[in-house]
mmCIF file of C-alpha atoms in Angstrom:
data_model
loop_
_atom_site.group_PDB
_atom_site.id
_atom_site.type_symbol
_atom_site.label_atom_id
_atom_site.label_comp_id
_atom_site.label_asym_id
_atom_site.label_seq_id
_atom_site.Cartn_x
_atom_site.Cartn_y
_atom_site.Cartn_z
ATOM 1 C CA UNK A 100 60.155 -8.001 31.961
ATOM 2 C CA UNK A 101 56.943 -9.875 31.268
ATOM 3 C CA UNK A 102 54.820 -6.791 31.981
ATOM 4 C CA UNK A 103 56.797 -4.737 29.465
ATOM 5 C CA UNK A 104 56.459 -7.490 26.881
ATOM 6 C CA UNK A 105 52.669 -7.680 27.365
ATOM 7 C CA UNK A 106 52.393 -3.892 27.179
ATOM 8 C CA UNK A 107 54.416 -3.909 23.925
ATOM 9 C CA UNK A 108 52.066 -6.519 22.379
ATOM 10 C CA UNK A 109 48.993 -4.503 23.403
ATOM 11 C CA UNK A 110 50.490 -1.317 21.929
ATOM 12 C CA UNK A 111 51.301 -3.127 18.668
ATOM 13 C CA UNK A 112 47.719 -4.488 18.472
ATOM 14 C CA UNK A 113 46.293 -1.005 19.108
ATOM 15 C CA UNK A 114 48.531 0.436 16.358
ATOM 16 C CA UNK A 115 47.387 -2.289 13.962
ATOM 17 C CA UNK A 116 43.695 -1.704 14.772
ATOM 18 C CA UNK A 117 44.130 2.064 14.357
ATOM 19 C CA UNK A 118 45.865 1.555 10.984
ATOM 20 C CA UNK A 119 43.116 -0.839 9.800
ATOM 21 C CA UNK A 120 40.402 1.621 10.896
ATOM 22 C CA UNK A 121 42.153 4.396 8.960
ATOM 23 C CA UNK A 122 42.401 2.224 5.851
ATOM 24 C CA UNK A 123 38.718 1.242 6.114
ATOM 25 C CA UNK A 124 37.747 4.897 6.387
ATOM 26 C CA UNK A 125 39.780 5.731 3.282
ATOM 27 C CA UNK A 126 38.237 2.774 1.447
ATOM 28 C CA UNK A 127 34.713 3.982 2.294
ATOM 29 C CA UNK A 128 35.535 7.378 0.769
ATOM 30 C CA UNK A 129 35.867 5.555 -2.552
ATOM 31 C CA UNK A 130 32.392 4.028 -1.906
ATOM 32 C CA UNK A 131 33.989 0.593 -1.660
ATOM 33 C CA UNK A 132 33.461 -2.165 0.906
ATOM 34 C CA UNK A 133 35.669 -5.226 1.301
ATOM 35 C CA UNK A 134 34.190 -8.561 2.390
ATOM 36 C CA UNK A 135 37.126 -10.761 3.273
ATOM 37 C CA UNK A 136 37.584 -13.845 5.424
ATOM 38 C CA UNK A 137 34.842 -15.730 7.225
ATOM 39 C CA UNK A 138 31.229 -14.592 6.818
ATOM 40 C CA UNK A 139 29.842 -14.168 10.335
ATOM 41 C CA UNK A 140 27.649 -11.887 12.437
ATOM 42 C CA UNK A 141 30.429 -9.310 12.934
ATOM 43 C CA UNK A 142 31.088 -9.171 9.195
ATOM 44 C CA UNK A 143 27.341 -8.751 8.518
ATOM 45 C CA UNK A 144 26.993 -6.004 11.154
ATOM 46 C CA UNK A 145 30.017 -4.138 9.808
ATOM 47 C CA UNK A 146 28.771 -4.401 6.226
ATOM 48 C CA UNK A 147 25.289 -3.186 7.205
ATOM 49 C CA UNK A 148 26.661 -0.093 8.974
ATOM 50 C CA UNK A 149 29.001 0.815 6.122
ATOM 51 C CA UNK A 150 26.438 0.182 3.373
ATOM 52 C CA UNK A 151 23.695 2.221 5.070
ATOM 53 C CA UNK A 152 26.075 5.154 5.591
ATOM 54 C CA UNK A 153 27.198 5.109 1.957
ATOM 55 C CA UNK A 154 23.596 4.778 0.727
ATOM 56 C CA UNK A 155 22.500 7.767 2.857
ATOM 57 C CA UNK A 156 25.378 9.927 1.616
ATOM 58 C CA UNK A 157 24.736 9.533 -2.105
ATOM 59 C CA UNK A 158 23.017 7.471 -4.777
ATOM 60 C CA UNK A 159 26.337 6.887 -6.558
ATOM 61 C CA UNK A 160 27.336 3.241 -7.073
ATOM 62 C CA UNK A 161 28.747 1.176 -4.209
ATOM 63 C CA UNK A 162 31.500 -1.347 -5.010
ATOM 64 C CA UNK A 163 31.675 -4.531 -2.931
ATOM 65 C CA UNK A 164 34.865 -6.580 -3.295
ATOM 66 C CA UNK A 165 34.476 -10.189 -2.143
ATOM 67 C CA UNK A 166 37.243 -12.656 -1.293
ATOM 68 C CA UNK A 167 35.848 -15.169 1.191
ATOM 69 C CA UNK A 168 35.629 -18.908 1.838
ATOM 70 C CA UNK A 169 32.084 -18.400 3.132
ATOM 71 C CA UNK A 170 30.740 -19.061 6.592
ATOM 72 C CA UNK A 171 27.425 -18.601 8.369
ATOM 73 C CA UNK A 172 24.582 -18.763 5.842
ATOM 74 C CA UNK A 173 22.285 -16.540 7.947
ATOM 75 C CA UNK A 174 24.931 -13.808 8.077
ATOM 76 C CA UNK A 175 25.258 -14.290 4.309
ATOM 77 C CA UNK A 176 21.515 -13.749 3.925
ATOM 78 C CA UNK A 177 21.750 -10.602 6.094
ATOM 79 C CA UNK A 178 24.319 -9.098 3.712
ATOM 80 C CA UNK A 179 22.484 -10.402 0.619
ATOM 81 C CA UNK A 180 19.223 -8.799 1.716
ATOM 82 C CA UNK A 181 20.963 -5.527 2.643
ATOM 83 C CA UNK A 182 22.474 -5.270 -0.850
ATOM 84 C CA UNK A 183 18.997 -5.777 -2.343
ATOM 85 C CA UNK A 184 17.573 -3.148 0.058
ATOM 86 C CA UNK A 185 19.931 -0.300 -0.853
ATOM 87 C CA UNK A 186 18.826 2.479 -3.199
ATOM 88 C CA UNK A 187 22.311 2.949 -4.649
ATOM 89 C CA UNK A 188 23.347 0.586 -7.446
ATOM 90 C CA UNK A 189 25.707 -2.077 -6.078
ATOM 91 C CA UNK A 190 28.502 -3.689 -8.077
ATOM 92 C CA UNK A 191 30.067 -6.859 -6.667
ATOM 93 C CA UNK A 192 33.576 -7.795 -7.737
ATOM 94 C CA UNK A 193 34.766 -11.344 -7.172
ATOM 95 C CA UNK A 194 38.445 -11.511 -6.233
ATOM 96 C CA UNK A 195 40.240 -14.668 -5.166
ATOM 97 C CA UNK A 196 37.683 -17.078 -3.710
ATOM 98 C CA UNK A 197 33.920 -16.479 -3.647
ATOM 99 C CA UNK A 198 32.584 -19.574 -1.912
ATOM 100 C CA UNK A 199 29.440 -20.787 -0.198
ATOM 101 C CA UNK A 200 27.850 -17.905 1.796
ATOM 102 C CA UNK A 201 30.101 -15.479 -0.122
ATOM 103 C CA UNK A 202 28.556 -16.715 -3.402
ATOM 104 C CA UNK A 203 25.123 -16.073 -1.877
ATOM 105 C CA UNK A 204 26.196 -12.476 -1.183
ATOM 106 C CA UNK A 205 27.684 -12.142 -4.675
ATOM 107 C CA UNK A 206 24.355 -13.113 -6.268
ATOM 108 C CA UNK A 207 22.538 -10.257 -4.498
ATOM 109 C CA UNK A 208 23.668 -7.748 -7.129
ATOM 110 C CA UNK A 209 21.774 -7.312 -10.371
ATOM 111 C CA UNK A 210 23.096 -9.681 -13.012
ATOM 112 C CA UNK A 211 24.783 -6.942 -15.068
ATOM 113 C CA UNK A 212 26.618 -5.707 -11.959
ATOM 114 C CA UNK A 213 28.322 -9.007 -11.038
ATOM 115 C CA UNK A 214 31.948 -8.686 -12.092
ATOM 116 C CA UNK A 215 34.873 -11.090 -11.755
ATOM 117 C CA UNK A 216 38.629 -10.826 -11.782
ATOM 118 C CA UNK A 217 39.972 -13.348 -14.267
ATOM 119 C CA UNK A 218 41.562 -15.631 -11.659
ATOM 120 C CA UNK A 219 38.675 -15.620 -9.202
ATOM 121 C CA UNK A 220 37.021 -18.937 -8.269
ATOM 122 C CA UNK A 221 33.402 -19.651 -7.283
ATOM 123 C CA UNK A 222 31.889 -22.415 -5.168
ATOM 124 C CA UNK A 223 28.207 -23.225 -4.793
ATOM 125 C CA UNK A 224 26.913 -26.116 -2.698
ATOM 126 C CA UNK A 225 24.173 -27.100 -0.304
ATOM 127 C CA UNK A 226 24.298 -25.581 3.208
ATOM 128 C CA UNK A 227 26.555 -27.324 5.683
ATOM 129 C CA UNK A 228 25.143 -28.635 8.935
ATOM 130 C CA UNK A 229 26.663 -29.015 12.378
ATOM 131 C CA UNK A 230 23.682 -30.795 13.892
ATOM 132 C CA UNK A 231 23.853 -31.966 17.447
ATOM 133 C CA UNK A 232 21.445 -32.545 20.306
ATOM 134 C CA UNK A 233 18.646 -34.964 21.007
ATOM 135 C CA UNK A 234 17.033 -36.911 18.165
ATOM 136 C CA UNK A 235 13.861 -34.769 18.084
ATOM 137 C CA UNK A 236 15.905 -31.563 17.770
ATOM 138 C CA UNK A 237 18.083 -33.110 15.074
ATOM 139 C CA UNK A 238 14.950 -33.972 13.089
ATOM 140 C CA UNK A 239 13.814 -30.322 13.312
ATOM 141 C CA UNK A 240 17.278 -29.155 12.233
ATOM 142 C CA UNK A 241 17.298 -31.589 9.300
ATOM 143 C CA UNK A 242 13.928 -30.266 8.090
ATOM 144 C CA UNK A 243 15.171 -26.692 8.445
ATOM 145 C CA UNK A 244 18.328 -27.527 6.481
ATOM 146 C CA UNK A 245 16.243 -29.017 3.671
ATOM 147 C CA UNK A 246 14.101 -25.849 3.525
ATOM 148 C CA UNK A 247 17.248 -23.745 3.478
ATOM 149 C CA UNK A 248 18.749 -25.845 0.702
ATOM 150 C CA UNK A 249 15.640 -25.429 -1.460
ATOM 151 C CA UNK A 250 15.664 -21.655 -0.828
ATOM 152 C CA UNK A 251 19.344 -21.385 -1.791
ATOM 153 C CA UNK A 252 18.894 -23.503 -4.921
ATOM 154 C CA UNK A 253 15.950 -21.346 -5.998
ATOM 155 C CA UNK A 254 17.904 -18.171 -5.305
ATOM 156 C CA UNK A 255 20.798 -19.416 -7.468
ATOM 157 C CA UNK A 256 18.376 -20.454 -10.221
ATOM 158 C CA UNK A 257 16.621 -17.062 -10.179
ATOM 159 C CA UNK A 258 19.905 -15.127 -10.153
ATOM 160 C CA UNK A 259 21.543 -17.125 -12.959
ATOM 161 C CA UNK A 260 18.595 -18.084 -15.159
ATOM 162 C CA UNK A 261 19.621 -21.726 -14.715
ATOM 163 C CA UNK A 262 16.998 -24.457 -14.353
ATOM 164 C CA UNK A 263 16.254 -25.115 -10.644
ATOM 165 C CA UNK A 264 16.625 -28.889 -11.082
ATOM 166 C CA UNK A 265 20.073 -28.454 -12.626
ATOM 167 C CA UNK A 266 21.097 -26.162 -9.776
ATOM 168 C CA UNK A 267 19.867 -28.763 -7.287
ATOM 169 C CA UNK A 268 21.967 -31.458 -8.984
ATOM 170 C CA UNK A 269 25.013 -29.166 -9.124
ATOM 171 C CA UNK A 270 24.805 -28.193 -5.447
ATOM 172 C CA UNK A 271 24.399 -31.797 -4.296
ATOM 173 C CA UNK A 272 28.211 -31.763 -4.010
ATOM 174 C CA UNK A 273 30.757 -28.958 -4.158
ATOM 175 C CA UNK A 274 30.484 -27.232 -7.535
ATOM 176 C CA UNK A 275 33.734 -25.362 -8.278
ATOM 177 C CA UNK A 276 33.742 -22.841 -11.121
ATOM 178 C CA UNK A 277 36.503 -20.732 -12.634
ATOM 179 C CA UNK A 278 35.611 -17.154 -13.564
ATOM 180 C CA UNK A 279 35.006 -18.293 -17.144
ATOM 181 C CA UNK A 280 32.792 -21.207 -16.019
ATOM 182 C CA UNK A 281 30.911 -18.898 -13.632
ATOM 183 C CA UNK A 282 30.324 -16.553 -16.584
ATOM 184 C CA UNK A 283 28.835 -19.422 -18.594
ATOM 185 C CA UNK A 284 26.725 -20.500 -15.590
ATOM 186 C CA UNK A 285 25.235 -16.997 -15.240
ATOM 187 C CA UNK A 286 26.794 -16.212 -11.866
ATOM 188 C CA UNK A 287 29.184 -13.648 -13.365
ATOM 189 C CA UNK A 288 28.256 -11.066 -15.985
ATOM 190 C CA UNK A 289 31.736 -9.873 -16.982
ATOM 191 C CA UNK A 290 35.381 -10.732 -16.416
ATOM 192 C CA UNK A 291 37.689 -7.740 -16.113
ATOM 193 C CA UNK A 292 41.371 -6.950 -15.749
ATOM 194 C CA UNK A 293 41.260 -3.171 -15.197
ATOM 195 C CA UNK A 294 39.131 -0.855 -13.083
ATOM 196 C CA UNK A 295 38.260 1.164 -16.186
ATOM 197 C CA UNK A 296 36.335 -1.888 -17.473
ATOM 198 C CA UNK A 297 33.765 -1.650 -14.665
#
């Protein structure tokens, strides 16, 4: 009985993976990529593959839909830099939550191509640390985190036109912004309700 049950679970998982792969393939045909869930190495690798394929196929716009609580900042930088690297124009559309490393990715698009759904929410803050180890290593990590924080603050300032000192004050703690507030801050360029408005 147990063997049949395990086999059934495996078959269901395979069906689910096959269905998801089919949906992703259909999504790519519309030149759209979805960034959802935690930002990590797998997400960055998947995005890189999909974006490079779409960019090689055509110079038509690529649409990146983001709904993510954030995650690994280095994976966020990998996606951010890839968006900047592509020849095709890239539109980012904020849906749901665009937080932390996801906000970093969102800011990779040109200012006029950063679009928000009206109920999307944005979070910018300083990078989070999970330091551990011997004191000397923790000191190195602390210095690296401070460098990273300055780089992120400058990136936000450059992308929004906001003063770097203000950004630094705002990211000292969690800075939550509604779509309308993110528009005023310079993170978002337009708030839309319909696809035709893109």
